[in-house]
PDB file of C-alpha atoms in Angstrom:
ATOM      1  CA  UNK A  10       6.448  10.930   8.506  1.00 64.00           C
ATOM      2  CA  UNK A  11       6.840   7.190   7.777  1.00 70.00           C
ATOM      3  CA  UNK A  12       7.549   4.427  10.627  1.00 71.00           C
ATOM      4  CA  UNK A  13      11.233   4.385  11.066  1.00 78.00           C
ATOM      5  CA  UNK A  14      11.201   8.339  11.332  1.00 83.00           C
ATOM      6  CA  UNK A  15       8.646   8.069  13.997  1.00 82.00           C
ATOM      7  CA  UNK A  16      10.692   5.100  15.857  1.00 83.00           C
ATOM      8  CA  UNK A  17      13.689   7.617  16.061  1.00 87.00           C
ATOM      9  CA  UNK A  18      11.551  10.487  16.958  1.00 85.00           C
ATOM     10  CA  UNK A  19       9.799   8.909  19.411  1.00 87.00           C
ATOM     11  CA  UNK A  20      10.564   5.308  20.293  1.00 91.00           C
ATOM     12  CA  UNK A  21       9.860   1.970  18.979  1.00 93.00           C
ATOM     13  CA  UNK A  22       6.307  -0.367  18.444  1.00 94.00           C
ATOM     14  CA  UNK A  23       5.447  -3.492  20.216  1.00 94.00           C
ATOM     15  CA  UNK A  24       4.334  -5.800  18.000  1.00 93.00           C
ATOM     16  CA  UNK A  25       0.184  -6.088  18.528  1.00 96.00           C
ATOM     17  CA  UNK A  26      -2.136  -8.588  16.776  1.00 96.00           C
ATOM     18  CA  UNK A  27      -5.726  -8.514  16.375  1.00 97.00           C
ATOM     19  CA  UNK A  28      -6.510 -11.357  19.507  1.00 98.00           C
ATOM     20  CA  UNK A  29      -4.750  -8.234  21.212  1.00 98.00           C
ATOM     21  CA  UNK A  30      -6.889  -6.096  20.329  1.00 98.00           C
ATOM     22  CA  UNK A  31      -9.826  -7.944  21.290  1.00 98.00           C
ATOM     23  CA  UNK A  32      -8.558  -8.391  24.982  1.00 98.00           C
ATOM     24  CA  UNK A  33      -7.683  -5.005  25.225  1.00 98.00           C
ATOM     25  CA  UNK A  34     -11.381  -4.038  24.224  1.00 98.00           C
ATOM     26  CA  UNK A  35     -12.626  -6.539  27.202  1.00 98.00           C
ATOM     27  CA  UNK A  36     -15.644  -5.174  29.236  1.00 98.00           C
ATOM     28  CA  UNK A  37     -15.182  -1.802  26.818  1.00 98.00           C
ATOM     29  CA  UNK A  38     -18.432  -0.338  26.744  1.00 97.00           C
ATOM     30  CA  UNK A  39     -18.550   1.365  23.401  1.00 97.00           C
ATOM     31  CA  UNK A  40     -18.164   0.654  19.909  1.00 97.00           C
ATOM     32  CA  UNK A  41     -14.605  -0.506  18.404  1.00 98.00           C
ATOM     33  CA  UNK A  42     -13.192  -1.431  15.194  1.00 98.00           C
ATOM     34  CA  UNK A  43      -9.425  -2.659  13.613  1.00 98.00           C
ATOM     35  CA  UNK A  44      -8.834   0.276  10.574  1.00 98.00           C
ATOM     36  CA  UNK A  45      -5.465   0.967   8.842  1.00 96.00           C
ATOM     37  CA  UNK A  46      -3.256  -2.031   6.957  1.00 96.00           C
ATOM     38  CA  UNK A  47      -4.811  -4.624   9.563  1.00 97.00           C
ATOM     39  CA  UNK A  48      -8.163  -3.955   8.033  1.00 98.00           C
ATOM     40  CA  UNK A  49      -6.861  -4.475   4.156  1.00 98.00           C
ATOM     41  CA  UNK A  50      -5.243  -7.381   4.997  1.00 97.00           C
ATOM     42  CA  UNK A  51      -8.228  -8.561   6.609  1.00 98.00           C
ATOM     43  CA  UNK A  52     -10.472  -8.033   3.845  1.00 97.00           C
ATOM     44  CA  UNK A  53      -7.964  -9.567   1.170  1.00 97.00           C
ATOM     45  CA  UNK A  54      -6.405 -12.537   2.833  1.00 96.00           C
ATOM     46  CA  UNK A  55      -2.902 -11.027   1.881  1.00 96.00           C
ATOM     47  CA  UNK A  56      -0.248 -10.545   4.605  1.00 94.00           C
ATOM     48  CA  UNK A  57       2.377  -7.906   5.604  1.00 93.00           C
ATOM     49  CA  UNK A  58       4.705  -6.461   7.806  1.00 92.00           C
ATOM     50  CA  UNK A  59       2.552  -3.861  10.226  1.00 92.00           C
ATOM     51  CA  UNK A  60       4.569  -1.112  11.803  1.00 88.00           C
ATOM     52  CA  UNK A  61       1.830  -1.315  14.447  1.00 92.00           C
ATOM     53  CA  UNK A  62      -2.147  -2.020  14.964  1.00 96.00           C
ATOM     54  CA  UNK A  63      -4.603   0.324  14.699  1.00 97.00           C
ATOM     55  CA  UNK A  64      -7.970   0.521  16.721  1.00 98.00           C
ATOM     56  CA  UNK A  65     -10.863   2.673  16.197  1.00 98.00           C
ATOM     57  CA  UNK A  66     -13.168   4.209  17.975  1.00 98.00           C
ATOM     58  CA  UNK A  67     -15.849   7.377  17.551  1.00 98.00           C
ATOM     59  CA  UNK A  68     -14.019  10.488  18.831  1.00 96.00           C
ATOM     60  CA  UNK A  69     -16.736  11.456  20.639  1.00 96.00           C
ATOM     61  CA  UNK A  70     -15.978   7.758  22.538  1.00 97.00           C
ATOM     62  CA  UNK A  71     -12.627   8.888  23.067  1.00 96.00           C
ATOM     63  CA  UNK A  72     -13.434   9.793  27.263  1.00 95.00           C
ATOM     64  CA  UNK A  73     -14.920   6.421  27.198  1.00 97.00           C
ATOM     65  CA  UNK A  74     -11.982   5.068  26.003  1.00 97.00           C
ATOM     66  CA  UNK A  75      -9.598   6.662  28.381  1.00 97.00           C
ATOM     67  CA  UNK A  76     -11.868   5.494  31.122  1.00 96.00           C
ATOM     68  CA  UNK A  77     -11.404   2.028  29.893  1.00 97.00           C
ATOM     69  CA  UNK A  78      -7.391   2.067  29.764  1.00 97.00           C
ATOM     70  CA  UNK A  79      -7.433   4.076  32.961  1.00 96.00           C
ATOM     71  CA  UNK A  80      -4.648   2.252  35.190  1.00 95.00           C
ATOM     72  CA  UNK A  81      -3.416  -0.015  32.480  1.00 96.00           C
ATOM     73  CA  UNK A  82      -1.925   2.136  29.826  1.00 97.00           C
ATOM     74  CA  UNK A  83      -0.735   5.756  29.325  1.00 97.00           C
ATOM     75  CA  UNK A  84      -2.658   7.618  26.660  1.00 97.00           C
ATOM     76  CA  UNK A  85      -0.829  10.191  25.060  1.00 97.00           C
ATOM     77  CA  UNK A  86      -2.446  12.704  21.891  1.00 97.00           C
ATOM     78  CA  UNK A  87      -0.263  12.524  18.571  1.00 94.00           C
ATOM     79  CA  UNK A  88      -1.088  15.672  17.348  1.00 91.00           C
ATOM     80  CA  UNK A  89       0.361  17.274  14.247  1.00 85.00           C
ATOM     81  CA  UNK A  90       3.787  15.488  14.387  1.00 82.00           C
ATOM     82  CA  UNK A  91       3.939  16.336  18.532  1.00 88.00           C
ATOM     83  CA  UNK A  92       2.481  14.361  21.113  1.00 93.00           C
ATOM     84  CA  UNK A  93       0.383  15.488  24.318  1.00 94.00           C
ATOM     85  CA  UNK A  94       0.051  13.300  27.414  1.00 95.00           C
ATOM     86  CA  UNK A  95      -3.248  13.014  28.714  1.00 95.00           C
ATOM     87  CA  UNK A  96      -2.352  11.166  31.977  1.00 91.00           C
ATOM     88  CA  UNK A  97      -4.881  13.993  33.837  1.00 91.00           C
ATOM     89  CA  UNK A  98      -8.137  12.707  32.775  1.00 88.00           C
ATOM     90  CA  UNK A  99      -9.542  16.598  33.284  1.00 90.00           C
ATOM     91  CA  UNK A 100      -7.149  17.287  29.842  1.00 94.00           C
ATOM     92  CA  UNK A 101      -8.922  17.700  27.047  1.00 94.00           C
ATOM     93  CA  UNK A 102      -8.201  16.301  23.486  1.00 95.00           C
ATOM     94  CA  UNK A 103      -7.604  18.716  20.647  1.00 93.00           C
ATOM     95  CA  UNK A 104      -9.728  18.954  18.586  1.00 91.00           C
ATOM     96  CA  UNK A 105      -7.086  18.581  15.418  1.00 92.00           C
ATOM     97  CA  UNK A 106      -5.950  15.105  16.786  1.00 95.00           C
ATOM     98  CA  UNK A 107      -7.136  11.867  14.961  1.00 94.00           C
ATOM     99  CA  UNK A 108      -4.544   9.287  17.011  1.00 96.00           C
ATOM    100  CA  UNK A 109      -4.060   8.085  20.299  1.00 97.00           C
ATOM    101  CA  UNK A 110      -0.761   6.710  21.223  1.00 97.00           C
ATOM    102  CA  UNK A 111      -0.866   3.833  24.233  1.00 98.00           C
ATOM    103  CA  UNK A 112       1.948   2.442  25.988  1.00 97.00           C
ATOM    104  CA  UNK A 113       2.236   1.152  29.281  1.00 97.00           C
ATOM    105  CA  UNK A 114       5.148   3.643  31.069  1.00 95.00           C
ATOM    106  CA  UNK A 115       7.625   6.142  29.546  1.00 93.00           C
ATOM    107  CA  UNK A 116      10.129   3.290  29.746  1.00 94.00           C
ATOM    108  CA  UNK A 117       8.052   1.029  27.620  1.00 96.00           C
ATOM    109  CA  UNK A 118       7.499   0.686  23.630  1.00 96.00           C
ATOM    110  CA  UNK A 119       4.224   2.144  22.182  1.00 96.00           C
ATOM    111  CA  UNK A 120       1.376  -0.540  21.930  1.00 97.00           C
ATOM    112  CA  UNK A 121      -1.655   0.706  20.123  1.00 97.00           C
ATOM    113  CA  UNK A 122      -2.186   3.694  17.508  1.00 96.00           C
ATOM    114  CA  UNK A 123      -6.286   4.347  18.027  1.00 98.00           C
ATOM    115  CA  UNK A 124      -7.518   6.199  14.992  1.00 98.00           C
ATOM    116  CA  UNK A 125     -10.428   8.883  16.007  1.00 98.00           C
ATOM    117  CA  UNK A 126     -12.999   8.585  13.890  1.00 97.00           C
ATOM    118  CA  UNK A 127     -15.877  11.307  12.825  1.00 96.00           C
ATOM    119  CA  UNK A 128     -19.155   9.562  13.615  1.00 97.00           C
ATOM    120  CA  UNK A 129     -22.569   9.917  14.924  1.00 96.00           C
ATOM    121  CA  UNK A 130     -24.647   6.671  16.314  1.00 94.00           C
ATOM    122  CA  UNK A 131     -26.045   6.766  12.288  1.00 97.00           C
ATOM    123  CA  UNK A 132     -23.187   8.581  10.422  1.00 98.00           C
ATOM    124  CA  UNK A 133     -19.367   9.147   8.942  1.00 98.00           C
ATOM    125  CA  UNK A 134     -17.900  12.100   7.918  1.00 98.00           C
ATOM    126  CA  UNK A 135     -14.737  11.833   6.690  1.00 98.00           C
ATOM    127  CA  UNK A 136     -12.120  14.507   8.087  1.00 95.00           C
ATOM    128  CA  UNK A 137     -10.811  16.278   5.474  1.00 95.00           C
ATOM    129  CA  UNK A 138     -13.847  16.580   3.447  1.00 97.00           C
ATOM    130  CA  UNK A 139     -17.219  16.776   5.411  1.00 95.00           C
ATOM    131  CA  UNK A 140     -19.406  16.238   1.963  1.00 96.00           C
ATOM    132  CA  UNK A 141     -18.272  12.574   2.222  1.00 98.00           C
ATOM    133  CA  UNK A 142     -20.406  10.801   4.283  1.00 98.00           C
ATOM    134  CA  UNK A 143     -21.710   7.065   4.937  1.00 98.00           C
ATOM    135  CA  UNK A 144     -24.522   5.362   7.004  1.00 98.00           C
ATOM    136  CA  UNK A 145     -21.898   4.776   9.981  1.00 97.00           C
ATOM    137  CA  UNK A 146     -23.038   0.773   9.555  1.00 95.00           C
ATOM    138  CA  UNK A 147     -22.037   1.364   5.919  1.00 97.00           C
ATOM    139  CA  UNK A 148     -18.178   1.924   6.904  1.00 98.00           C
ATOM    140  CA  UNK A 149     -17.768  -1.766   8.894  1.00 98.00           C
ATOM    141  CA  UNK A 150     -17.669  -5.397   7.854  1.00 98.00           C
ATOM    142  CA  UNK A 151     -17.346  -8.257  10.231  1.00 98.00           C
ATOM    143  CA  UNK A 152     -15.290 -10.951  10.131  1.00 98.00           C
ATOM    144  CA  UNK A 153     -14.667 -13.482  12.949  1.00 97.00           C
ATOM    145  CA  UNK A 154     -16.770 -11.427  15.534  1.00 97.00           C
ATOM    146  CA  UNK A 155     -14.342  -8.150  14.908  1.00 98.00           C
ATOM    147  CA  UNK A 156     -15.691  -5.437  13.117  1.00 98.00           C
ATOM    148  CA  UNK A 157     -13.269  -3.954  10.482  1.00 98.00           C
ATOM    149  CA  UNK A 158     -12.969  -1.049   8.362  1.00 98.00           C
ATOM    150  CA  UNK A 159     -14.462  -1.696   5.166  1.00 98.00           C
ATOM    151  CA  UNK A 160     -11.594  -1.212   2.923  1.00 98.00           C
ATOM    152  CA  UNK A 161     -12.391   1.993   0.123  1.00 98.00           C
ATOM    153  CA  UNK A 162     -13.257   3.635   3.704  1.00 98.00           C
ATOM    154  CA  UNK A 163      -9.661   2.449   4.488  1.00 98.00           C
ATOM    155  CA  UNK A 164      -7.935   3.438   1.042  1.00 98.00           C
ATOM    156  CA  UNK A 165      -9.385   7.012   1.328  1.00 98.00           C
ATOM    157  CA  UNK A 166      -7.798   7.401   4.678  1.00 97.00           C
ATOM    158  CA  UNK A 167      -4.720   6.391   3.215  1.00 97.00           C
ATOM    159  CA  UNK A 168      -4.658   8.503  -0.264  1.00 97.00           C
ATOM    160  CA  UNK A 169      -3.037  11.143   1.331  1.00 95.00           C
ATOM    161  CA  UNK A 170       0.109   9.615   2.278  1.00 91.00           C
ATOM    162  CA  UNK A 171       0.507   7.517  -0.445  1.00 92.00           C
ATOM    163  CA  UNK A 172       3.517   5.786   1.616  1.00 91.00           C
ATOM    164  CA  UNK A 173       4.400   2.786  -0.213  1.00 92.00           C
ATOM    165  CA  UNK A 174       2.310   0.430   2.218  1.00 93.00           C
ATOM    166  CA  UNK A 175      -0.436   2.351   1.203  1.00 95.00           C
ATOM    167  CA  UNK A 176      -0.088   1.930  -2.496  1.00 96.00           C
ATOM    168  CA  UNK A 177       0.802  -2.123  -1.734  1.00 96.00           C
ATOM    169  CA  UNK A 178      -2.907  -2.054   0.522  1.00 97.00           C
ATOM    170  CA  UNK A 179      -4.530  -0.390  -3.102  1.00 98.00           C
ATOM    171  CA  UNK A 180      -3.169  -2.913  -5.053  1.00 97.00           C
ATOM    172  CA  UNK A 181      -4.125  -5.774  -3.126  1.00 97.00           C
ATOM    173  CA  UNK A 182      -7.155  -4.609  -2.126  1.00 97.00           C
ATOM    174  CA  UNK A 183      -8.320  -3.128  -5.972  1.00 96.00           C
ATOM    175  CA  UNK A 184      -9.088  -7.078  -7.045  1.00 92.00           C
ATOM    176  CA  UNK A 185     -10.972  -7.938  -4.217  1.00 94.00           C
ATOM    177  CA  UNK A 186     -13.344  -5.047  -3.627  1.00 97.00           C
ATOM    178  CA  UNK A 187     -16.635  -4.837  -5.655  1.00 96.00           C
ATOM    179  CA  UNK A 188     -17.724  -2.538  -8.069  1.00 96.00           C
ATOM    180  CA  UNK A 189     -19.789  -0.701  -5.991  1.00 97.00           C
ATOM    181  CA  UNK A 190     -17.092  -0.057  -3.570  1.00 98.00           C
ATOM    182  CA  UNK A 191     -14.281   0.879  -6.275  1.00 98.00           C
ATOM    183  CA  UNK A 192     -16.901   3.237  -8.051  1.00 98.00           C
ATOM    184  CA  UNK A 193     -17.674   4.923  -4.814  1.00 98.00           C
ATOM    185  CA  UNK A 194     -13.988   5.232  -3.723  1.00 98.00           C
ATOM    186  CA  UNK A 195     -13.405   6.510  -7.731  1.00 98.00           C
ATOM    187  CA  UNK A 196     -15.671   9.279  -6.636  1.00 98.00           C
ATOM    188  CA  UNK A 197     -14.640  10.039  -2.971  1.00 98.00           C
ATOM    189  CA  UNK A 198     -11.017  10.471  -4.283  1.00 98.00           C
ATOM    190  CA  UNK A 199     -12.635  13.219  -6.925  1.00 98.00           C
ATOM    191  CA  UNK A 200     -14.140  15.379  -4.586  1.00 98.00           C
ATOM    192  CA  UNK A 201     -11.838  15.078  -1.654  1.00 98.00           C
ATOM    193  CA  UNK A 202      -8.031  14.619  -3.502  1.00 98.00           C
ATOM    194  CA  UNK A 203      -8.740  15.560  -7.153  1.00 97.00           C
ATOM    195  CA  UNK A 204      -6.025  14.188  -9.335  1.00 97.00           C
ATOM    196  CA  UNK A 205      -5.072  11.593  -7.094  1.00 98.00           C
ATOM    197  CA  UNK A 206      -3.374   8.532  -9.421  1.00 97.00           C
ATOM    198  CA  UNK A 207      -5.696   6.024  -7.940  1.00 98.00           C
ATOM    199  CA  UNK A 208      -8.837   7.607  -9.647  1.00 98.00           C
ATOM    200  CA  UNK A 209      -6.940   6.241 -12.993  1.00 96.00           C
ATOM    201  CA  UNK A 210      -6.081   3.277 -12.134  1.00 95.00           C
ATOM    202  CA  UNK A 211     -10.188   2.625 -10.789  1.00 96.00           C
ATOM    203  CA  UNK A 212     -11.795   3.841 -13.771  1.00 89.00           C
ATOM    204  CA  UNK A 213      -9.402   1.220 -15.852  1.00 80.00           C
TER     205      UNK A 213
END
């Protein structure tokens, strides 16, 4: 579902930035990153129109993180194309979501889309193939005191989709990234998305 079906669906963005981010992160006990086209853009110095901003946290941070918005925003489960309120902190998140949707009220726009990520204190999984794994420290670069996704982490996330953001982030991004990091996405996109057309394009 791209951005302006999700606006109709479901109601528009506020505009968020990364000094944002970082305030709304204040005091937050845990561990936090900036993923999605934030993080390429970020990384390559090139800039685009964002639909919205995407934080990241461990899911199994995620009752840390509700905790932490507790009284400020509204965190709501997008879930498979539906979306699940979790204004009773008791509610549990399913286990098939990966986003969290914040906005202040039901009369307000949405302000942050946090990505759930599958880590340990020492590792990565990623999602939809659990034979692709990282150091966790291995996933994150830092840049300006703000911890990023690094960006082949990023790309792999986005494979899937292959929205035409998502090919713009691969070609910036392709330049920019070393060897080591195309090679290992070249080989991530094997196992996990065989056939994708951004194994060609890395082996060139």
């Amino acid at each position: 579902m791209d951005h302006n079906e999700i606006v109709r669906l479901y109601g528009p963005w506020h505009p968020r930035t990364v000094g944002d981010v970082i305030e709304l992160f204040a005091g937050y006990p845990g561990r936090w990153w900036i993923a999605g086209g934030w993080a390429i853009e970020a990384f390559t110095g090139v800039s685009r129109t964002h639909g919205d901003i995407d934080p990241s946290v461990p899911r199994s941070d995620a009752h840390m993180l509700r905790s932490h918005l507790r009284g400020r925003l509204d965190v709501w489960a997008a879930n498979h194309g539906d979306l699940l309120t979790l204004a009773a902190p008791a509610r549990p998140i399913p286990n098939t979501c990966s986003n969290l949707w914040l906005r202040a009220d039901g009369a307000s726009p949405w302000e942050y889309d946090v990505i759930l990520m599958d880590t340990t204190p020492t590792e990565w999984t990623y999602r939809r193939h659990p034979r692709i794994t990282l150091p966790f420290e291995k996933i994150l670069w830092t840049k300006e005191g703000v911890d990023y996704l690094r960006p082949e982490i990023q790309l792999l996330h986005k494979a899937p989709g292959l929205r035409p953001q998502d090919q713009l982030d691969f070609d910036t991004a392709r330049s920019s990234m070393s060897g080591e990091a195309s090679a290992w996405l070249r080989s991530a996109l094997e196992t996990a998305h065989p056939g994708h057309p951004w194994i060609d394009e890395l082996t060139r």
